[in-house]
Amino acid sequence: MSDKKMMKVTLTRSMSGRIKAHQACVRGLGLRRMHQTVEVEDTPSTRGMANKVYYMVRVEEA
């Protein structure tokens, strides 16, 4: 296995009608559909993207 810390990010609210920068953050995390869960590396950049759209996503430690 890898020794990198990972986090699970799930899109819980719709992206329609949101600020373009927030939509870009969600896409950058790899999320496309509602209730989709992706596992991304826990880096300062991905953590910042998740924090920016905190009201649309759920973050869990993996």
Tab-separated table of N, CA and C in Angstrom:
chain	number	residue	atom	x	y	z
A	1	MET	N	0.840	-1.201	0.000
A	1	MET	CA	0.000	0.000	0.000
A	1	MET	C	0.880	1.258	0.000
A	2	SER	N	0.238	2.378	-0.206
A	2	SER	CA	0.982	3.630	-0.190
A	2	SER	C	0.934	4.243	1.207
A	3	ASP	N	1.923	5.062	1.495
A	3	ASP	CA	1.976	5.696	2.809
A	3	ASP	C	1.378	7.097	2.784
A	4	LYS	N	0.741	7.454	1.673
A	4	LYS	CA	0.126	8.779	1.550
A	4	LYS	C	-1.209	8.798	2.275
A	5	LYS	N	-1.497	9.912	2.937
A	5	LYS	CA	-2.804	10.063	3.589
A	5	LYS	C	-3.840	10.366	2.521
A	6	MET	N	-4.999	9.746	2.668
A	6	MET	CA	-6.071	9.936	1.707
A	6	MET	C	-7.311	10.434	2.435
A	7	MET	N	-8.207	11.063	1.683
A	7	MET	CA	-9.489	11.468	2.240
A	7	MET	C	-10.575	11.175	1.218
A	8	LYS	N	-11.751	10.823	1.732
A	8	LYS	CA	-12.901	10.565	0.874
A	8	LYS	C	-13.757	11.817	0.827
A	9	VAL	N	-14.102	12.243	-0.370
A	9	VAL	CA	-14.919	13.443	-0.562
A	9	VAL	C	-16.179	13.030	-1.313
A	10	THR	N	-17.336	13.401	-0.773
A	10	THR	CA	-18.630	13.058	-1.374
A	10	THR	C	-19.404	14.333	-1.674
A	11	LEU	N	-19.935	14.434	-2.882
A	11	LEU	CA	-20.748	15.589	-3.267
A	11	LEU	C	-22.158	15.391	-2.725
A	12	THR	N	-22.583	16.250	-1.808
A	12	THR	CA	-23.883	16.078	-1.161
A	12	THR	C	-24.923	17.078	-1.633
A	13	ARG	N	-24.485	18.156	-2.291
A	13	ARG	CA	-25.436	19.146	-2.800
A	13	ARG	C	-25.126	19.460	-4.249
A	14	SER	N	-26.118	19.905	-4.969
A	14	SER	CA	-25.983	20.152	-6.398
A	14	SER	C	-25.052	21.321	-6.691
A	15	MET	N	-24.368	21.243	-7.844
A	15	MET	CA	-23.478	22.321	-8.270
A	15	MET	C	-24.198	23.376	-9.088
A	16	SER	N	-25.433	23.108	-9.504
A	16	SER	CA	-26.124	24.059	-10.372
A	16	SER	C	-26.409	25.361	-9.627
A	17	GLY	N	-26.126	26.459	-10.284
A	17	GLY	CA	-26.371	27.777	-9.716
A	17	GLY	C	-25.295	28.250	-8.757
A	18	ARG	N	-24.198	27.527	-8.659
A	18	ARG	CA	-23.124	27.904	-7.736
A	18	ARG	C	-22.114	28.808	-8.442
A	19	ILE	N	-21.275	29.448	-7.639
A	19	ILE	CA	-20.206	30.297	-8.162
A	19	ILE	C	-19.279	29.447	-9.023
A	20	LYS	N	-18.830	29.998	-10.153
A	20	LYS	CA	-17.992	29.250	-11.093
A	20	LYS	C	-16.719	28.719	-10.431
A	21	ALA	N	-16.122	29.502	-9.555
A	21	ALA	CA	-14.900	29.057	-8.884
A	21	ALA	C	-15.170	27.855	-7.988
A	22	HIS	N	-16.349	27.816	-7.374
A	22	HIS	CA	-16.705	26.689	-6.515
A	22	HIS	C	-16.982	25.446	-7.363
A	23	GLN	N	-17.622	25.641	-8.511
A	23	GLN	CA	-17.844	24.524	-9.420
A	23	GLN	C	-16.511	23.955	-9.886
A	24	ALA	N	-15.546	24.840	-10.139
A	24	ALA	CA	-14.225	24.400	-10.583
A	24	ALA	C	-13.520	23.599	-9.488
A	25	CYS	N	-13.697	23.990	-8.242
A	25	CYS	CA	-13.099	23.246	-7.131
A	25	CYS	C	-13.679	21.843	-7.041
A	26	VAL	N	-14.989	21.729	-7.188
A	26	VAL	CA	-15.636	20.417	-7.123
A	26	VAL	C	-15.144	19.537	-8.265
A	27	ARG	N	-15.052	20.101	-9.471
A	27	ARG	CA	-14.538	19.349	-10.620
A	27	ARG	C	-13.080	18.958	-10.398
A	28	GLY	N	-12.313	19.866	-9.820
A	28	GLY	CA	-10.903	19.594	-9.550
A	28	GLY	C	-10.698	18.457	-8.565
A	29	LEU	N	-11.665	18.263	-7.689
A	29	LEU	CA	-11.605	17.146	-6.752
A	29	LEU	C	-12.003	15.837	-7.426
A	30	GLY	N	-12.518	15.921	-8.652
A	30	GLY	CA	-12.885	14.725	-9.396
A	30	GLY	C	-14.339	14.323	-9.264
A	31	LEU	N	-15.159	15.224	-8.738
A	31	LEU	CA	-16.574	14.916	-8.539
A	31	LEU	C	-17.386	15.392	-9.743
A	32	ARG	N	-18.302	14.526	-10.214
A	32	ARG	CA	-19.125	14.870	-11.366
A	32	ARG	C	-20.612	14.801	-11.053
A	33	ARG	N	-21.011	13.821	-10.245
A	33	ARG	CA	-22.434	13.601	-9.979
A	33	ARG	C	-22.738	13.704	-8.492
A	34	MET	N	-24.005	13.923	-8.195
A	34	MET	CA	-24.471	13.944	-6.813
A	34	MET	C	-24.209	12.588	-6.165
A	35	HIS	N	-23.822	12.604	-4.914
A	35	HIS	CA	-23.583	11.422	-4.090
A	35	HIS	C	-22.417	10.574	-4.588
A	36	GLN	N	-21.616	11.121	-5.489
A	36	GLN	CA	-20.423	10.414	-5.939
A	36	GLN	C	-19.335	10.621	-4.893
A	37	THR	N	-18.587	9.573	-4.619
A	37	THR	CA	-17.489	9.644	-3.655
A	37	THR	C	-16.186	9.357	-4.379
A	38	VAL	N	-15.183	10.187	-4.127
A	38	VAL	CA	-13.854	9.957	-4.685
A	38	VAL	C	-12.850	9.962	-3.539
A	39	GLU	N	-11.747	9.288	-3.759
A	39	GLU	CA	-10.679	9.260	-2.775
A	39	GLU	C	-9.514	10.062	-3.340
A	40	VAL	N	-9.150	11.133	-2.661
A	40	VAL	CA	-8.065	11.997	-3.124
A	40	VAL	C	-6.989	12.070	-2.050
A	41	GLU	N	-5.794	12.422	-2.484
A	41	GLU	CA	-4.683	12.555	-1.556
A	41	GLU	C	-4.918	13.762	-0.650
A	42	ASP	N	-4.606	13.618	0.620
A	42	ASP	CA	-4.821	14.697	1.596
A	42	ASP	C	-3.621	15.626	1.587
A	43	THR	N	-3.636	16.583	0.659
A	43	THR	CA	-2.575	17.588	0.563
A	43	THR	C	-3.168	18.947	0.906
A	44	PRO	N	-2.338	19.929	1.170
A	44	PRO	CA	-2.885	21.266	1.456
A	44	PRO	C	-3.768	21.809	0.325
A	45	SER	N	-3.429	21.506	-0.922
A	45	SER	CA	-4.218	22.029	-2.039
A	45	SER	C	-5.592	21.364	-2.111
A	46	THR	N	-5.658	20.036	-1.974
A	46	THR	CA	-6.958	19.372	-2.025
A	46	THR	C	-7.774	19.681	-0.779
A	47	ARG	N	-7.109	19.827	0.347
A	47	ARG	CA	-7.818	20.197	1.585
A	47	ARG	C	-8.423	21.591	1.435
A	48	GLY	N	-7.687	22.502	0.825
A	48	GLY	CA	-8.189	23.855	0.600
A	48	GLY	C	-9.373	23.887	-0.343
A	49	MET	N	-9.333	23.042	-1.378
A	49	MET	CA	-10.456	22.968	-2.313
A	49	MET	C	-11.703	22.449	-1.601
A	50	ALA	N	-11.523	21.432	-0.776
A	50	ALA	CA	-12.657	20.877	-0.035
A	50	ALA	C	-13.201	21.892	0.963
A	51	ASN	N	-12.310	22.651	1.601
A	51	ASN	CA	-12.756	23.662	2.564
A	51	ASN	C	-13.525	24.789	1.876
A	52	LYS	N	-13.131	25.122	0.656
A	52	LYS	CA	-13.787	26.205	-0.075
A	52	LYS	C	-15.244	25.864	-0.396
A	53	VAL	N	-15.516	24.595	-0.645
A	53	VAL	CA	-16.871	24.157	-0.998
A	53	VAL	C	-17.454	23.272	0.108
A	54	TYR	N	-17.126	23.605	1.347
A	54	TYR	CA	-17.528	22.804	2.514
A	54	TYR	C	-19.035	22.573	2.571
A	55	TYR	N	-19.826	23.505	2.034
A	55	TYR	CA	-21.284	23.421	2.120
A	55	TYR	C	-21.868	22.460	1.085
A	56	MET	N	-21.028	21.978	0.162
A	56	MET	CA	-21.497	21.054	-0.868
A	56	MET	C	-20.939	19.649	-0.725
A	57	VAL	N	-19.909	19.474	0.089
A	57	VAL	CA	-19.244	18.177	0.164
A	57	VAL	C	-19.160	17.665	1.586
A	58	ARG	N	-18.957	16.361	1.704
A	58	ARG	CA	-18.683	15.728	2.996
A	58	ARG	C	-17.295	15.104	2.897
A	59	VAL	N	-16.445	15.374	3.880
A	59	VAL	CA	-15.076	14.881	3.863
A	59	VAL	C	-14.888	13.885	4.987
A	60	GLU	N	-14.294	12.732	4.669
A	60	GLU	CA	-13.990	11.710	5.665
A	60	GLU	C	-12.533	11.307	5.509
A	61	GLU	N	-11.885	10.980	6.619
A	61	GLU	CA	-10.527	10.457	6.548
A	61	GLU	C	-10.599	9.020	6.031
A	62	ALA	N	-9.697	8.669	5.139
A	62	ALA	CA	-9.722	7.310	4.581
A	62	ALA	C	-8.542	6.499	5.101
